[in-house]
Amino acid sequence: MILPIIAYGDPVLKKMGEEISQEYAGLNDLIDNMFDTMYNAHGVGLAAPQIGKSIRLFIIDADPFSEDEPELEGFKEVFINPKITSEEGEEWLFNEGCLSIPEVREDVSRKSKIQVEYYDRDFIKQTKTFEGLAARVIQHEYDHVEGVLFTDLLSPFRRKLISKRLENIRLGKISPEYRMKYYKVRRGR
Ligand code: ZN
């Protein structure tokens, strides 16, 4: 089932997600619905806050990147209660976008290598190291469950340049190709 994607401006996107247990009600359906929602919007990652649930869960299918980045072939994973335990390597820029912030893309600087602990879909604990674009996609989705958006990582100057476009997203004055849910509260009220 395709769910509406929460648009920039909703407070749920700024909240720290809570850990969940294997008994979390409807978890399997939720994960299936998140994959349906992500594929429908042509995304490579989706975090639970983006469908309105403030929990520590995100999904990735980076296979569409594998034409340019062969090591991403088949990189499809569910991350439950993730924790990035180390970030190292050179900072590098990549032009990021986000399904909650349609049509805004900005260069974001992140470290190149991470180690992450998480539970997979079968609730088996995993500890893995990722580099390059795989690490990048995880870092972006991980930020979502920490209540952080990529626009929070931009310089004040870049943020100012895109502030009008962000406000239009908040107010629903956009026409994305997938269904979104808007918060529609004017700043300052
Ligand atoms: Zn995002």
Short mmCIF file of C-alpha atoms and ligand atoms in Angstrom, two decimals:
data_model
loop_
_atom_site.label_atom_id
_atom_site.label_comp_id
_atom_site.label_asym_id
_atom_site.label_seq_id
_atom_site.Cartn_x
_atom_site.Cartn_y
_atom_site.Cartn_z
CA MET A 1 0.00 0.00 0.00
CA ILE A 2 1.32 3.40 -0.97
CA LEU A 3 1.33 5.90 1.89
CA PRO A 4 1.47 9.70 1.65
CA ILE A 5 4.95 11.09 2.24
CA ILE A 6 5.26 13.72 4.97
CA ALA A 7 6.41 17.03 3.51
CA TYR A 8 9.07 19.35 4.89
CA GLY A 9 7.69 21.46 7.73
CA ASP A 10 5.94 18.73 9.71
CA PRO A 11 7.38 18.47 13.24
CA VAL A 12 7.51 14.65 12.97
CA LEU A 13 10.52 15.09 10.68
CA LYS A 14 12.38 16.92 13.47
CA LYS A 15 11.72 14.37 16.22
CA MET A 16 14.18 11.77 17.48
CA GLY A 17 12.74 8.36 16.59
CA GLU A 18 12.07 5.78 19.30
CA GLU A 19 13.48 2.27 19.31
CA ILE A 20 11.04 -0.52 18.52
CA SER A 21 10.79 -4.17 19.53
CA GLN A 22 10.17 -7.20 17.37
CA GLU A 23 6.57 -7.13 18.66
CA TYR A 24 5.90 -3.67 17.22
CA ALA A 25 2.33 -3.93 15.91
CA GLY A 26 2.10 -4.34 12.14
CA LEU A 27 5.85 -4.12 11.56
CA ASN A 28 5.92 -6.44 8.53
CA ASP A 29 3.07 -4.62 6.79
CA LEU A 30 4.66 -1.28 7.64
CA ILE A 31 7.94 -2.33 6.00
CA ASP A 32 6.10 -3.61 2.90
CA ASN A 33 4.15 -0.35 2.69
CA MET A 34 7.35 1.67 3.02
CA PHE A 35 8.91 -0.21 0.09
CA ASP A 36 5.76 0.35 -2.01
CA THR A 37 5.81 4.04 -1.10
CA MET A 38 9.52 4.45 -1.86
CA TYR A 39 9.35 2.69 -5.24
CA ASN A 40 6.26 4.66 -6.23
CA ALA A 41 8.18 7.90 -5.59
CA HIS A 42 11.37 6.58 -7.26
CA GLY A 43 13.41 6.97 -4.09
CA VAL A 44 16.36 4.84 -2.95
CA GLY A 45 15.67 5.24 0.76
CA LEU A 46 12.77 6.01 3.08
CA ALA A 47 12.67 6.51 6.85
CA ALA A 48 9.66 5.91 9.10
CA PRO A 49 9.29 9.61 10.11
CA GLN A 50 8.66 10.32 6.41
CA ILE A 51 5.44 8.34 6.63
CA GLY A 52 4.58 9.89 9.98
CA LYS A 53 6.01 7.34 12.42
CA SER A 54 8.61 8.59 14.86
CA ILE A 55 10.46 5.28 15.17
CA ARG A 56 14.00 4.12 14.41
CA LEU A 57 13.39 2.31 11.13
CA PHE A 58 14.48 2.98 7.58
CA ILE A 59 14.69 1.03 4.34
CA ILE A 60 17.06 1.27 1.40
CA ASP A 61 17.13 -0.10 -2.10
CA ALA A 62 20.11 1.51 -3.83
CA ASP A 63 20.12 -0.90 -6.76
CA PRO A 64 19.05 1.94 -9.15
CA PHE A 65 22.47 3.56 -8.46
CA SER A 66 24.27 0.39 -9.50
CA GLU A 67 24.65 1.43 -13.14
CA ASP A 68 27.13 4.07 -12.02
CA GLU A 69 28.24 2.33 -8.84
CA PRO A 70 28.47 -1.43 -9.43
CA GLU A 71 29.09 -2.17 -5.75
CA LEU A 72 25.52 -1.01 -5.01
CA GLU A 73 24.00 -3.80 -7.09
CA GLY A 74 21.40 -5.55 -4.96
CA PHE A 75 21.96 -3.27 -1.96
CA LYS A 76 18.54 -3.60 -0.41
CA GLU A 77 18.21 -3.62 3.34
CA VAL A 78 15.93 -2.87 6.28
CA PHE A 79 17.55 -1.05 9.22
CA ILE A 80 15.81 -1.35 12.58
CA ASN A 81 17.14 0.47 15.68
CA PRO A 82 20.29 1.51 13.79
CA LYS A 83 23.28 3.07 15.46
CA ILE A 84 26.22 4.52 13.52
CA THR A 85 29.14 3.54 15.74
CA SER A 86 31.91 5.20 13.74
CA GLU A 87 32.34 7.64 10.88
CA GLU A 88 35.73 8.14 9.32
CA GLY A 89 37.55 9.00 6.11
CA GLU A 90 37.62 12.11 3.97
CA GLU A 91 34.60 14.36 3.86
CA TRP A 92 33.15 14.42 0.35
CA LEU A 93 30.34 16.30 -1.34
CA PHE A 94 27.35 14.65 -2.98
CA ASN A 95 24.24 16.26 -4.40
CA GLU A 96 21.46 14.97 -2.13
CA GLY A 97 17.71 15.08 -2.47
CA CYS A 98 14.89 13.89 -0.24
CA LEU A 99 11.37 12.61 -0.93
CA SER A 100 10.08 14.94 1.82
CA ILE A 101 11.71 17.93 0.10
CA PRO A 102 10.82 17.53 -3.59
CA GLU A 103 12.87 19.27 -6.25
CA VAL A 104 15.44 20.63 -3.83
CA ARG A 105 18.93 19.23 -4.31
CA GLU A 106 22.03 20.47 -2.56
CA ASP A 107 25.63 19.36 -2.09
CA VAL A 108 26.10 17.85 1.35
CA SER A 109 29.45 17.02 2.93
CA ARG A 110 29.77 13.72 4.81
CA LYS A 111 32.53 11.33 5.85
CA SER A 112 33.18 8.44 3.46
CA LYS A 113 33.12 5.36 5.70
CA ILE A 114 30.78 4.25 8.47
CA GLN A 115 30.20 1.33 10.75
CA VAL A 116 26.59 0.69 11.66
CA GLU A 117 24.88 -1.69 14.06
CA TYR A 118 21.26 -2.51 13.38
CA TYR A 119 18.64 -5.23 13.35
CA ASP A 120 17.57 -6.55 9.99
CA ARG A 121 14.04 -7.47 8.94
CA ASP A 122 14.33 -10.80 10.76
CA PHE A 123 15.50 -8.92 13.88
CA ILE A 124 18.96 -10.41 13.59
CA LYS A 125 21.67 -8.05 14.83
CA GLN A 126 24.10 -6.91 12.16
CA THR A 127 27.34 -4.94 12.36
CA LYS A 128 28.55 -3.78 8.96
CA THR A 129 30.92 -1.31 7.37
CA PHE A 130 29.83 0.75 4.35
CA GLU A 131 31.73 3.17 2.12
CA GLY A 132 31.00 5.69 -0.59
CA LEU A 133 27.45 5.96 -1.88
CA ALA A 134 26.19 3.09 0.28
CA ALA A 135 27.42 4.93 3.37
CA ARG A 136 25.93 8.16 1.98
CA VAL A 137 22.42 6.74 1.60
CA ILE A 138 22.56 5.23 5.10
CA GLN A 139 23.82 8.51 6.61
CA HIS A 140 20.94 10.42 4.98
CA GLU A 141 18.29 7.95 6.20
CA TYR A 142 19.93 7.62 9.62
CA ASP A 143 19.67 11.40 10.01
CA HIS A 144 15.90 11.08 9.48
CA VAL A 145 15.50 8.80 12.51
CA GLU A 146 17.59 11.32 14.47
CA GLY A 147 15.24 14.14 13.42
CA VAL A 148 17.76 15.73 11.04
CA LEU A 149 17.16 16.74 7.40
CA PHE A 150 19.88 17.32 4.82
CA THR A 151 18.84 20.96 4.66
CA ASP A 152 19.91 21.26 8.32
CA LEU A 153 23.47 20.45 7.22
CA LEU A 154 23.76 23.31 4.71
CA SER A 155 25.53 26.59 5.33
CA PRO A 156 23.29 29.47 6.50
CA PHE A 157 23.89 31.04 3.10
CA ARG A 158 22.63 28.02 1.13
CA ARG A 159 19.67 27.64 3.51
CA LYS A 160 18.71 31.25 2.92
CA LEU A 161 18.86 30.73 -0.84
CA ILE A 162 16.37 27.86 -0.71
CA SER A 163 14.17 29.19 2.14
CA LYS A 164 11.37 30.32 -0.17
CA ARG A 165 11.22 26.91 -1.86
CA LEU A 166 11.16 25.19 1.53
CA GLU A 167 8.31 27.44 2.65
CA ASN A 168 6.36 26.54 -0.51
CA ILE A 169 6.79 22.84 0.26
CA ARG A 170 5.59 23.42 3.82
CA LEU A 171 2.51 25.19 2.48
CA GLY A 172 1.81 22.55 -0.16
CA LYS A 173 2.43 24.93 -3.06
CA ILE A 174 4.12 22.21 -5.10
CA SER A 175 2.98 19.44 -7.45
CA PRO A 176 5.08 16.34 -6.82
CA GLU A 177 4.35 13.17 -8.77
CA TYR A 178 3.52 11.27 -5.60
CA ARG A 179 1.05 11.88 -2.79
CA MET A 180 2.30 14.04 0.07
CA LYS A 181 0.92 15.23 3.39
CA TYR A 182 1.47 18.89 4.26
CA TYR A 183 1.57 20.56 7.63
CA LYS A 184 0.54 24.00 6.32
CA VAL A 185 1.34 26.16 9.30
CA ARG A 186 2.68 29.56 8.43
CA ARG A 187 5.95 30.45 10.06
CA GLY A 188 5.51 32.80 13.02
CA ARG A 189 1.93 31.88 13.87
ZN ZN B 1 15.34 12.13 3.04
#
